[in-house]
Coordinates of C-alpha atoms and ligand atoms in Angstrom, one line a residue:
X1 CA 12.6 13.5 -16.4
X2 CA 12.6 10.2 -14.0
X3 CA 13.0 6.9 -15.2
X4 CA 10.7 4.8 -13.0
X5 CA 10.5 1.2 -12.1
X6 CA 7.4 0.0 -10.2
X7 CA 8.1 -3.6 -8.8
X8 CA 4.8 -5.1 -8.6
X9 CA 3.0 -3.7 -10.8
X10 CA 0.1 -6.4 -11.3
X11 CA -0.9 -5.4 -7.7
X12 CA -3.7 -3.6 -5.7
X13 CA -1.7 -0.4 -6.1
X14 CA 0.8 -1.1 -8.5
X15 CA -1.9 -1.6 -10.9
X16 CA -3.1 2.1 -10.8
X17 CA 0.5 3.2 -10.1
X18 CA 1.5 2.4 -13.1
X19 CA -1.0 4.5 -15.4
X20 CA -0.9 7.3 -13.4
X21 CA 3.1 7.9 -13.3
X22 CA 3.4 7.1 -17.3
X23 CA 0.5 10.3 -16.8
X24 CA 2.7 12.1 -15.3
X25 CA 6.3 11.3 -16.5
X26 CA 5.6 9.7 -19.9
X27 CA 4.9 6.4 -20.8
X28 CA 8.4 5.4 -21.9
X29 CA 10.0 6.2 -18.4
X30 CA 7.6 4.1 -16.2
X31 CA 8.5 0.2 -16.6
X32 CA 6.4 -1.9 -15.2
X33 CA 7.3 -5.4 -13.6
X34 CA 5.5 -8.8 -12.8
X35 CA 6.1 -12.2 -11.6
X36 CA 3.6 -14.2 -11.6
X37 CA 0.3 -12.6 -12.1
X38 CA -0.4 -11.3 -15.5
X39 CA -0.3 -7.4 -15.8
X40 CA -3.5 -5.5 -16.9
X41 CA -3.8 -5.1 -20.6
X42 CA -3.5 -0.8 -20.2
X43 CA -0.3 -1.6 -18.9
X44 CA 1.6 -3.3 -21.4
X45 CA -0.3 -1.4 -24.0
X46 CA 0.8 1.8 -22.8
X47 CA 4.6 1.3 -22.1
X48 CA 7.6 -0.6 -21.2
X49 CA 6.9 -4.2 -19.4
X50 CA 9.8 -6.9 -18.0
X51 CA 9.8 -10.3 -16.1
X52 CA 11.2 -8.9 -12.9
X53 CA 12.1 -11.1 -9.7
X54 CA 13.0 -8.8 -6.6
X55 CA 14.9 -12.5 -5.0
X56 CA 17.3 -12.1 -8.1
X57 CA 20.0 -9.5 -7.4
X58 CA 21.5 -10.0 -10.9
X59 CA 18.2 -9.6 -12.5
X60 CA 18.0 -6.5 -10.4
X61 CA 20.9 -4.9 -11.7
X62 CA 20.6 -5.7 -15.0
X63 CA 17.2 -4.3 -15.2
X64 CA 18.4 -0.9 -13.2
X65 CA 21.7 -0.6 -15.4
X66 CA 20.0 -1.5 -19.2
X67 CA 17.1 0.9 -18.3
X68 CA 18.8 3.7 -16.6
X69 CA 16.8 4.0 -13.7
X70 CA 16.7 6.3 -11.2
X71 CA 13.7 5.6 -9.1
X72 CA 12.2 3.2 -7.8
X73 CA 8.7 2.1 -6.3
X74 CA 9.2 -1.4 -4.7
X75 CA 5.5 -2.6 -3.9
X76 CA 6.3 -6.7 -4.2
X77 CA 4.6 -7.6 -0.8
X78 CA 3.0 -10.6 1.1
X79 CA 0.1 -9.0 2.9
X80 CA -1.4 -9.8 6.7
X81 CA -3.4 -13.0 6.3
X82 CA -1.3 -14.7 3.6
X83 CA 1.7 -14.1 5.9
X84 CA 0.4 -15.5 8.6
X85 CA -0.4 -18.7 6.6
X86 CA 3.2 -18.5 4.5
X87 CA 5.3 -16.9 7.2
X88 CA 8.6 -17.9 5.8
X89 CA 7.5 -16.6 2.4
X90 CA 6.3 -13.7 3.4
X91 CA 9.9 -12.7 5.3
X92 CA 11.6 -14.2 2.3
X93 CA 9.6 -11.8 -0.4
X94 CA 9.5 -8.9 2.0
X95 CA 12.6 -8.4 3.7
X96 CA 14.8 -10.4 1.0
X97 CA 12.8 -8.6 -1.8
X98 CA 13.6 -5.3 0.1
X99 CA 17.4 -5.7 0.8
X100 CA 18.1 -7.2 -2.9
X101 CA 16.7 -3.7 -4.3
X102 CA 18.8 -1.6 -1.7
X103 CA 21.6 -3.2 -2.4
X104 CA 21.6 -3.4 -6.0
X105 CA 20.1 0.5 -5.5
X106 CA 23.0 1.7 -3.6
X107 CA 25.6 0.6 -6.9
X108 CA 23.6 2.3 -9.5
X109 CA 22.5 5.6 -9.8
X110 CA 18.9 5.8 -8.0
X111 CA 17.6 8.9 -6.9
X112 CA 14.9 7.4 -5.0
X113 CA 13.1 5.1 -3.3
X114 CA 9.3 4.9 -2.0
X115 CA 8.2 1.6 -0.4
X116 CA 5.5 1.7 1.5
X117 CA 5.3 0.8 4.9
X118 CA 1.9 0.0 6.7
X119 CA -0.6 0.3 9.3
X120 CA 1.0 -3.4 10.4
X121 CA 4.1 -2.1 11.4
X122 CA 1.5 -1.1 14.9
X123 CA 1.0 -4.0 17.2
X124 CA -1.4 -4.6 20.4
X125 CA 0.8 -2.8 22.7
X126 CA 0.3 0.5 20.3
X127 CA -2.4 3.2 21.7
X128 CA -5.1 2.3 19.4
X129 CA -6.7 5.6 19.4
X130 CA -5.4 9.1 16.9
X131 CA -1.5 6.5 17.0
X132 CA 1.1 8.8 16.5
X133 CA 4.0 8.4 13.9
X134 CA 6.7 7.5 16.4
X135 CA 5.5 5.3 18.9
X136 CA 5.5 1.4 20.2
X137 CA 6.3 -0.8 17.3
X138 CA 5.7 -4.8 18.2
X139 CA 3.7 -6.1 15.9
X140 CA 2.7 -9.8 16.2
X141 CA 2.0 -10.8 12.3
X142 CA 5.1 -11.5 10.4
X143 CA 3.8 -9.0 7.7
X144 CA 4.1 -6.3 10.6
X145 CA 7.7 -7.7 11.4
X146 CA 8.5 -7.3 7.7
X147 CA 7.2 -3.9 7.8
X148 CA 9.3 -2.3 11.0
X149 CA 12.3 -4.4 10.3
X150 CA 11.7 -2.7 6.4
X151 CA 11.6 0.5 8.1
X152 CA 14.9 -0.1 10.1
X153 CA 16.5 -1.1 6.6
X154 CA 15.4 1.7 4.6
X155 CA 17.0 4.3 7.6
X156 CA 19.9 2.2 7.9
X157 CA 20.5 2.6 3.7
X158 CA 20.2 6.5 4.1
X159 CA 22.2 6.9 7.2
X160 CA 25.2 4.5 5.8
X161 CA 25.0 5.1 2.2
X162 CA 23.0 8.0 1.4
X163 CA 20.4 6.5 -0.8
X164 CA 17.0 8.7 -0.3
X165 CA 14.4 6.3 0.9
X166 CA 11.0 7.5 1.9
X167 CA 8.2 5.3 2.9
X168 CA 4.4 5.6 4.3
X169 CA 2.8 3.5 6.8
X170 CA -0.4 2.7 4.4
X171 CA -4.2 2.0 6.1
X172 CA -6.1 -0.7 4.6
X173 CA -7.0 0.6 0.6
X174 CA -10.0 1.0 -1.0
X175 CA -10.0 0.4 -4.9
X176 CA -12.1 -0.8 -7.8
X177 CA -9.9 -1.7 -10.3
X178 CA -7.8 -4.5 -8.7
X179 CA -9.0 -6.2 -6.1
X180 CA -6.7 -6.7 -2.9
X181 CA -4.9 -10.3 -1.9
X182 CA -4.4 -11.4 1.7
X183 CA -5.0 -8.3 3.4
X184 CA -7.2 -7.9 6.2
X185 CA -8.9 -4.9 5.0
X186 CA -9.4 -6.4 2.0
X187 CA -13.2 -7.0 3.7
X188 CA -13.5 -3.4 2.6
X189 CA -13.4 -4.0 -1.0
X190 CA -15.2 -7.6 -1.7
X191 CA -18.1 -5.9 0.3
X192 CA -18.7 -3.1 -2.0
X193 CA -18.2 -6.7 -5.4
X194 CA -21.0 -8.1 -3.1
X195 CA -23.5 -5.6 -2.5
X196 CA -23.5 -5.1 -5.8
X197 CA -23.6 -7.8 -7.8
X198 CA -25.4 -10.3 -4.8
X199 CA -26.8 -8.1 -2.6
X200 CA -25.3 -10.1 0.3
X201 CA -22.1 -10.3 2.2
X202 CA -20.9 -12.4 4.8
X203 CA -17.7 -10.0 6.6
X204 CA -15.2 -11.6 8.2
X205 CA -14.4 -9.3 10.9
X206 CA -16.8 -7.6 14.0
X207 CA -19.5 -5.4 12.9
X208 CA -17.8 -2.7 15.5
X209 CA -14.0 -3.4 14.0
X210 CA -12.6 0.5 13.4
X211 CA -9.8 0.2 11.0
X212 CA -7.9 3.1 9.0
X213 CA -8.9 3.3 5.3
X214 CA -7.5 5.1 2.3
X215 CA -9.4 5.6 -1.0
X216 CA -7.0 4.8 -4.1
X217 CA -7.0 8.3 -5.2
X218 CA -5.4 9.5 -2.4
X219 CA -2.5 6.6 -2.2
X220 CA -2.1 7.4 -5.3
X221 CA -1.6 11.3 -5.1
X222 CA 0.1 10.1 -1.4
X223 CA 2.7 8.3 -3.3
X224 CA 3.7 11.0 -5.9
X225 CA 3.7 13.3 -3.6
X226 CA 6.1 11.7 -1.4
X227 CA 8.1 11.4 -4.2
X228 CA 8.1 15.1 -5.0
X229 CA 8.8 16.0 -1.8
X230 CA 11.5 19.0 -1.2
X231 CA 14.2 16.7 0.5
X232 CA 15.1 19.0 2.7
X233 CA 11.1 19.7 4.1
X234 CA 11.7 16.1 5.1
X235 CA 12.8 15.6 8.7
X236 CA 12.0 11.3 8.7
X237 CA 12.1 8.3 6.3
X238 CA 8.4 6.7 7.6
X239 CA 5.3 8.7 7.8
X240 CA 2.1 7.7 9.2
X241 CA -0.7 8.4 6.9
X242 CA -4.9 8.0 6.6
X243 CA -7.8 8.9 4.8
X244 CA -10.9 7.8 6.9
X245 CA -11.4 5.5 10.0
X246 CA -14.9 3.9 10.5
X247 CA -16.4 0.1 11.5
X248 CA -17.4 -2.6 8.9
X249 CA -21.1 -1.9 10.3
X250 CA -20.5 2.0 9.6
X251 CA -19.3 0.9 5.9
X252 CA -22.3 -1.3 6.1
X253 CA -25.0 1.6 6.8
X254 CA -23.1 3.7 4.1
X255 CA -23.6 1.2 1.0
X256 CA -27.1 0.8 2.2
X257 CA -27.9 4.2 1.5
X258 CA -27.1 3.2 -2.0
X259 CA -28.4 -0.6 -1.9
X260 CA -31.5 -0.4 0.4
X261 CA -31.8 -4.1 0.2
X262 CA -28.2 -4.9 1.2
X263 CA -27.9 -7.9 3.4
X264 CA -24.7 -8.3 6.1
X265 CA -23.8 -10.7 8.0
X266 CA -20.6 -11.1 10.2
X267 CA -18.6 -14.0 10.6
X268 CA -15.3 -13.5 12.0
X269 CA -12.0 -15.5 11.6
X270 CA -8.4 -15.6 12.1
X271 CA -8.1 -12.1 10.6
X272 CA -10.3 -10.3 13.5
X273 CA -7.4 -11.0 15.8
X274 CA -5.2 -9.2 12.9
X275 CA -7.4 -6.0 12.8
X276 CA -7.7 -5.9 16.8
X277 CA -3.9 -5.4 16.9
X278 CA -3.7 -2.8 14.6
X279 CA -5.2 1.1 15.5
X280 CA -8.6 2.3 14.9
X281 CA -7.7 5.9 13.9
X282 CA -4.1 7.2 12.8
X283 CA -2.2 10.5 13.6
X284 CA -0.8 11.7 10.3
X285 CA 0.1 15.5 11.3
X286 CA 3.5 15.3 10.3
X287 CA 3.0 14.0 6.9
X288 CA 0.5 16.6 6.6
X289 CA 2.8 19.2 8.1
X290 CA 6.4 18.4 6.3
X291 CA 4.6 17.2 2.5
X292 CA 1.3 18.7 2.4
X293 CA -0.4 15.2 2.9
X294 CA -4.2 16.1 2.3
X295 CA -6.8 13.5 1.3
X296 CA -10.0 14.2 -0.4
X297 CA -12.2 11.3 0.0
X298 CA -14.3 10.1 3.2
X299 CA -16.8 7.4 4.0
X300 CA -19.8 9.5 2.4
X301 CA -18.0 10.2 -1.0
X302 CA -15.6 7.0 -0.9
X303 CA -18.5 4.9 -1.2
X304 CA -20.5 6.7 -3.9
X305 CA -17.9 6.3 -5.8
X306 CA -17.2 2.7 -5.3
X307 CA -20.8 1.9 -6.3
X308 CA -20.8 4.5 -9.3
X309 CA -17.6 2.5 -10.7
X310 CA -18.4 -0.7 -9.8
X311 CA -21.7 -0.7 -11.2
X312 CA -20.1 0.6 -14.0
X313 CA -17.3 -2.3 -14.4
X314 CA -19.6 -5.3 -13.3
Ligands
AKB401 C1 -3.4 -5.8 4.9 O1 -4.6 -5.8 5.3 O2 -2.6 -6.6 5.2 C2 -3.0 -4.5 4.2 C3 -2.3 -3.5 5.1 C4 -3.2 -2.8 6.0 O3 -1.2 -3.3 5.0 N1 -4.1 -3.9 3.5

């Protein structure tokens, strides 16, 4: 059985993480760690829960060696739009975050590592259109510096010290249990808060923005199966994944299928610029090919969902 650390757990993902490996490998084996926002109440009802800050090796060892840990999920991350207003901060937590844990990794006795990478890691010189895993990688955020120079890192760890680091580059995620920070997809989400409970939205980005989109389902299932992956299947570290590609105004016509009296209007900022950089649609054939990767959720069923759960929770 693994013994499982998720750093970040009070996140977007993290958040859901969490349940779903103490599902799977027992609630005593997944520990879940913070900083500074609080964790959700299932969480530290179900299972183990620590102050953890990735900036503090020694924190980071102690926590690896007193738990016996053998894998770990590092999702502490500054997103897109926060970075770009905190640039040094978001380096600091992402890159300095990242190095502390595969350092203190490579002296204990981890297994694993899965940290995910992101659509970011693209940049305007990319081909926008069906971007394939290896390609041009010059982003322009600092989060999408973090991001390839996190890729780099986690190769560099495997090739020099043999610690097995695997990582997906993630689309913008759709979820309605925690909402996102600082992203730029995180239009996706408020919209879906908005049509519902005020039956009006203004978006920040173009009505005809495409961006690549992942219902939390699949990232979840994406990230244990990553995991799980046979080792030797494997033939890279970073794997482009996706779940659905469409426009805010696509997302728009879908929720009003649900909300007839839905009202948009667009109002873009510093974050279109973001999204323009960054491909519409993403090539994920080897992920598919070498792990299986195989989402279940599009636009149509994605978004009945949302509104079935949402409607639910608010
Ligand atoms: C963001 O918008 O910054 C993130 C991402 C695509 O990595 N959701």
């Amino acid at each position: 059985m693994r013994k499982i650390i998720v750093i970040g757990a009070a996140g977007q993902i993290g958040s859901e993480l969490v349940p779903a490996l103490r599902e799977k490998y027992g609630n005593n084996n997944v520990i879940a760690t913070g900083r500074r926002t609080p964790l959700p109440k299932n969480i530290v009802d179900s299972g183990p829960v620590i102050y953890l800050d990735a900036l503090n090796r020694e924190m980071l060892a102690k926590t690896f060696y007193e738990y016996e840990i053998d894998t770990i999920f590092h999702m502490a991350s500054i997103l897109s739009a926060t970075g770009e207003k905190n640039p040094q901060t978001a380096w600091n937590i992402n890159i300095n975050g990242l190095i502390n844990v595969l350092e203190v990794a490579r002296s204990y006795n981890i297994d694993r590592i899965i940290w995910p990478s992101s659509i970011a890691a693209f940049g305007p010189t990319t081909p926008r259109e069906n971007t394939q895993n290896e390609t041009i990688l010059q982003p322009t955020t600092m989060y999408g510096i973090t991001k390839v120079s996190g890729e780099l890192l986690i190769e560099y760890y495997y090739k020099n010290y043999n610690l097995d680091t695997r990582s997906m580059r993630l689309p913008g995620i759709i979820s309605s249990e925690t909402l996102p920070g600082g992203g730029t997809t995180d239009y996706a989400v408020e919209i879906f808060y908005e049509a519902i409970k005020n039956k009006k939205y203004t978006c920040f980005l173009k009505e005809d923005t495409i961006l690549p989109m992942m219902y939390m389902p699949d990232c979840i299932k994406c990230m244990i199966d990553l995991l799980e992956a046979d080792a030797s299947k494997l033939k890279r570290h970073v794997y482009n994944v996706t779940g659905m590609s469409f426009s805010a105004g696509e997302l728009v016509s879908e929720i009003k299928k649900h909300i007839q009296e839905f009202d948009i209007k667009y109002k873009p900022d510093f974050r279109q610029e973001i999204a323009d950089s960054w491909p519409k649609t993403i090539d994920d054939s080897f992920a598919r090919e070498e792990w299986g990767w195989k989402p279940s959720y599009d636009l149509n069923s994605m978004t009945k969902d949302m509104i079935e759960k949402l409607t639910k929770k608010l």
